[in-house]
Short mmCIF file of C-alpha atoms in Angstrom, two decimals:
data_model
loop_
_atom_site.label_atom_id
_atom_site.label_comp_id
_atom_site.label_asym_id
_atom_site.label_seq_id
_atom_site.Cartn_x
_atom_site.Cartn_y
_atom_site.Cartn_z
CA MET A 1 -82.72 53.36 227.04
CA LYS A 2 -84.93 50.28 226.96
CA ASP A 3 -83.66 47.33 229.01
CA PRO A 4 -83.94 43.72 227.76
CA VAL A 5 -86.14 41.29 229.67
CA GLU A 6 -83.83 38.37 228.89
CA ILE A 7 -80.43 37.70 227.34
CA LEU A 8 -79.26 34.49 225.67
CA VAL A 9 -75.50 34.00 225.49
CA LEU A 10 -74.26 31.74 222.69
CA GLU A 11 -70.74 30.86 221.65
CA ARG A 12 -70.36 33.87 219.34
CA GLN A 13 -73.63 35.74 219.66
CA ILE A 14 -75.67 37.49 222.31
CA ILE A 15 -79.43 37.73 221.81
CA LYS A 16 -81.45 40.33 223.69
CA PHE A 17 -85.23 40.24 224.06
CA TYR A 18 -87.49 43.24 224.71
CA ASP A 19 -91.09 43.51 225.80
CA GLU A 20 -92.66 45.58 223.03
CA THR A 21 -96.29 45.33 224.11
CA TYR A 22 -96.81 49.04 223.43
CA TYR A 23 -94.81 49.24 220.20
CA THR A 24 -96.83 51.04 217.52
CA PHE A 25 -96.04 50.42 213.86
CA GLY A 26 -95.24 53.58 211.97
CA SER A 27 -94.91 55.70 215.11
CA SER A 28 -91.91 57.91 215.89
CA ASP A 29 -92.56 57.54 219.62
CA ASN A 30 -91.20 53.97 219.88
CA ASN A 31 -88.15 53.53 222.10
CA LYS A 32 -86.42 51.23 219.62
CA THR A 33 -86.42 50.49 215.91
CA TYR A 34 -86.14 47.08 214.23
CA ASP A 35 -84.94 45.93 210.81
CA LYS A 36 -87.65 43.34 210.20
CA PHE A 37 -91.20 42.54 211.31
CA PHE A 38 -92.84 39.10 211.42
CA ILE A 39 -96.52 38.95 212.31
CA SER A 40 -98.84 36.00 212.89
CA GLY A 41 -102.49 36.82 212.31
CA ASP A 42 -104.42 39.64 210.70
CA ASN A 43 -102.18 42.62 209.98
CA ASN A 44 -105.11 44.90 210.76
CA SER A 45 -105.54 43.44 214.26
CA ARG A 46 -103.82 44.66 217.38
CA MET A 47 -101.08 42.21 218.33
CA THR A 48 -101.62 40.75 221.82
CA SER A 49 -97.91 40.05 222.27
CA GLN A 50 -94.95 41.79 220.64
CA ILE A 51 -91.33 40.82 221.26
CA GLY A 52 -88.32 42.76 220.06
CA ILE A 53 -85.10 40.85 219.35
CA GLU A 54 -81.54 42.07 218.82
CA LEU A 55 -78.63 39.82 217.91
CA PHE A 56 -75.06 40.92 218.58
CA GLU A 57 -72.09 39.14 217.03
CA ASP A 58 -68.59 39.92 218.26
CA GLU A 59 -70.17 42.73 220.31
CA LYS A 60 -71.65 44.44 217.24
CA LEU A 61 -75.34 44.61 216.40
CA LYS A 62 -75.80 42.13 213.57
CA SER A 63 -79.58 42.04 213.10
CA SER A 64 -82.89 42.87 214.76
CA CYS A 65 -86.55 42.06 214.34
CA LEU A 66 -89.92 42.34 216.04
CA ILE A 67 -92.41 39.47 216.15
CA GLY A 68 -96.07 39.72 217.08
CA ALA A 69 -99.15 37.52 217.31
CA THR A 70 -102.76 37.56 218.41
CA GLY A 71 -104.34 35.31 221.05
CA GLY A 72 -103.45 35.16 224.73
CA ARG A 73 -100.66 37.45 225.90
CA THR A 74 -97.26 35.89 226.63
CA VAL A 75 -93.92 37.08 227.94
CA ILE A 76 -90.36 35.83 227.61
CA HIS A 77 -89.59 33.31 230.37
CA GLU A 78 -87.52 30.22 231.09
CA ASN A 79 -89.45 27.86 228.78
CA SER A 80 -90.48 30.23 226.00
CA THR A 81 -87.23 30.11 223.99
CA ILE A 82 -84.87 27.38 222.82
CA ILE A 83 -81.94 27.15 220.41
CA SER A 84 -82.15 24.30 217.92
CA TYR A 85 -80.96 23.35 214.41
CA GLY A 86 -79.02 26.57 214.07
CA GLY A 87 -81.95 28.82 214.89
CA LEU A 88 -83.93 30.55 217.60
CA ILE A 89 -87.36 29.11 218.42
CA LEU A 90 -89.73 31.06 220.62
CA CYS A 91 -93.35 31.26 221.70
CA CYS A 92 -95.29 34.45 221.10
CA SER A 93 -98.97 34.35 222.02
CA ASN A 94 -100.60 31.53 220.00
CA THR A 95 -97.67 31.07 217.61
CA VAL A 96 -94.24 29.45 217.62
CA PHE A 97 -91.65 31.25 215.48
CA LYS A 98 -88.29 29.99 214.22
CA LEU A 99 -85.70 32.61 213.26
CA THR A 100 -82.34 32.00 211.67
CA ILE A 101 -79.11 32.84 213.48
CA PRO A 102 -77.40 35.27 213.03
CA ASP A 103 -79.63 37.05 210.47
CA LEU A 104 -82.97 36.69 212.31
CA ASN A 105 -84.85 35.81 209.14
CA LEU A 106 -88.14 33.95 209.50
CA GLU A 107 -87.68 30.23 208.78
CA TRP A 108 -91.20 29.18 209.82
CA LYS A 109 -94.10 30.09 212.06
CA THR A 110 -96.86 27.81 213.30
CA ILE A 111 -100.06 28.62 215.17
CA SER A 112 -99.72 25.89 217.78
CA ASP A 113 -102.64 26.68 220.07
CA PRO A 114 -106.01 28.40 219.58
CA ALA A 115 -105.27 30.61 222.60
CA THR A 116 -101.76 30.73 224.10
CA CYS A 117 -98.45 28.87 223.87
CA PHE A 118 -97.13 28.72 227.44
CA GLY A 119 -93.80 27.11 226.57
CA ILE A 120 -91.80 24.87 224.23
CA HIS A 121 -89.59 21.89 225.09
CA TYR A 122 -87.28 19.50 223.27
CA LEU A 123 -88.81 16.14 222.33
CA ASN A 124 -86.09 13.98 220.81
CA LYS A 125 -85.44 15.68 217.45
CA ASP A 126 -88.79 17.47 217.57
CA TYR A 127 -90.54 19.81 220.01
CA VAL A 128 -93.60 19.75 222.24
CA VAL A 129 -95.55 22.93 222.94
CA HIS A 130 -97.38 23.39 226.22
CA GLY A 131 -100.44 25.34 225.13
CA GLU A 132 -103.45 26.61 226.98
CA LEU A 133 -105.86 24.36 225.05
CA GLU A 134 -103.56 21.93 223.23
CA ILE A 135 -100.44 19.89 223.83
CA THR A 136 -98.77 20.02 220.41
CA ARG A 137 -95.87 18.11 218.94
CA LEU A 138 -94.04 19.98 216.17
CA ASP A 139 -91.39 18.51 213.91
CA LYS A 140 -88.16 20.37 213.19
CA ASP A 141 -89.82 22.14 210.24
CA GLY A 142 -92.67 23.48 212.37
CA LYS A 143 -95.31 21.05 211.10
CA ILE A 144 -97.88 19.76 213.58
CA VAL A 145 -97.42 16.03 214.24
CA TRP A 146 -100.24 15.66 216.79
CA GLN A 147 -102.30 17.66 219.27
CA LYS A 148 -104.03 16.64 222.50
CA SER A 149 -106.70 18.52 224.44
CA SER A 150 -108.45 17.85 227.77
CA SER A 151 -111.83 18.73 229.25
CA ASP A 152 -110.34 22.04 230.45
CA ILE A 153 -107.22 24.17 230.00
CA TRP A 154 -103.71 22.74 230.40
CA THR A 155 -102.73 24.44 233.64
CA THR A 156 -103.77 24.67 237.28
CA ALA A 157 -104.74 27.58 239.48
CA GLU A 158 -101.24 27.56 240.99
CA GLY A 159 -99.48 27.02 237.67
CA ILE A 160 -96.94 24.77 239.40
CA ASP A 161 -95.72 21.41 238.12
CA ASP A 162 -98.40 21.39 235.40
CA PHE A 163 -96.23 20.27 232.47
CA SER A 164 -93.03 18.20 232.29
CA VAL A 165 -91.16 16.14 229.70
CA TYR A 166 -89.44 12.98 230.89
CA ASP A 167 -87.49 10.18 229.25
CA GLY A 168 -90.16 8.49 227.16
CA TYR A 169 -93.28 10.32 228.36
CA ILE A 170 -94.98 13.67 228.99
CA LEU A 171 -97.01 14.68 232.05
CA ALA A 172 -99.63 17.43 231.70
CA THR A 173 -102.17 18.57 234.30
CA ASP A 174 -105.45 20.34 233.52
CA TRP A 175 -107.53 22.85 235.47
CA ASP A 176 -109.53 20.07 237.13
CA TYR A 177 -106.29 18.53 238.45
CA PHE A 178 -106.42 15.54 236.16
CA ARG A 179 -102.93 14.51 235.16
CA TYR A 180 -102.38 12.92 231.76
CA LYS A 181 -99.42 10.76 230.82
CA PHE A 182 -98.68 10.68 227.09
CA ASP A 183 -95.95 8.87 225.21
CA TYR A 184 -94.00 10.77 222.57
CA GLU A 185 -96.45 9.60 219.88
CA GLY A 186 -99.35 11.24 221.69
CA ASN A 187 -100.87 8.03 223.01
CA LEU A 188 -102.55 8.34 226.41
CA LEU A 189 -100.80 6.00 228.85
CA ASP A 190 -102.51 7.01 232.07
CA LYS A 191 -104.91 9.56 233.60
CA TYR A 192 -105.38 10.21 237.30
CA LYS A 193 -106.42 12.86 239.79
CA VAL A 194 -103.76 14.79 241.72
CA GLU A 195 -104.02 16.87 244.87
CA HIS A 196 -104.13 20.64 244.78
CA GLN A 197 -100.81 22.26 245.55
CA LYS A 198 -100.92 23.53 249.12
CA ILE A 199 -98.85 26.69 249.26
CA ASP A 200 -98.59 29.24 252.02
CA THR A 201 -100.00 32.54 250.71
CA ASN A 202 -97.40 34.52 252.66
CA GLU A 203 -94.68 32.44 251.03
CA ILE A 204 -96.09 33.23 247.57
CA ASP A 205 -96.17 36.96 248.35
CA PHE A 206 -92.61 36.89 249.68
CA THR A 207 -91.32 34.95 246.68
CA LYS A 208 -93.10 37.28 244.27
CA GLU A 209 -91.73 40.35 246.02
CA LYS A 210 -88.22 38.92 246.01
CA ALA A 211 -88.45 38.07 242.31
CA GLU A 212 -89.67 41.57 241.48
CA LEU A 213 -86.75 43.10 243.34
CA GLN A 214 -84.28 40.87 241.50
CA ASP A 215 -85.85 41.74 238.14
CA GLU A 216 -85.26 45.42 238.84
CA LYS A 217 -81.55 44.77 239.29
CA GLN A 218 -80.81 42.39 236.44
CA VAL A 219 -82.36 40.46 233.60
CA ARG A 220 -82.22 36.70 233.36
CA MET A 221 -79.30 35.33 231.36
CA LYS A 222 -79.11 31.87 229.76
CA TRP A 223 -76.17 30.16 228.08
CA TRP A 224 -76.74 27.88 225.08
CA LYS A 225 -74.86 25.76 222.61
CA PHE A 226 -76.21 24.61 219.24
CA TRP A 227 -77.39 21.05 218.72
#
């Protein structure tokens, strides 16, 4: 029995996500089967990331699908999924998908970064995608409003405090530890150098070990309401 890597709990539905990195189309050796498949990229290419999704309504399986995309590999985490406008929006490799709820039909998909979409966040009535090479604003229909790049990738070696959305502005830090302040229209308000995060290596190892132990016992669960 394959265990989900994350569960979203809505008012009437429960959505379960599965890491399907090794899912093979047309094979009888897969642990699970899915009703629908939505792919971003060349169908003849090996998908870098594959995510299985099951939606339960009133405790009964209502629908299921598998999404896949090429580019940098991603996993389900705290900032990779949101619920908005009656649908499920999630990052998978270089693409952002929107699926309807409860049927899990594809409403739109947008390649939002040439490499990897690290996460997606609310931005008023739109969204902003933290990508490896681009900061991208998407409207509610998945259309790109603007994109911003830097001299290097949009993360740091520590991957801590490298992207945040605040009331009226966005802060993003690149590999060279330059922090950029953008307004919601993509205008650069400020740019300055920040210090490297100084973290005790032993503390990192302990935190990682603790997280791994917790992941063995239970998956993360998040509660949402529609907006």
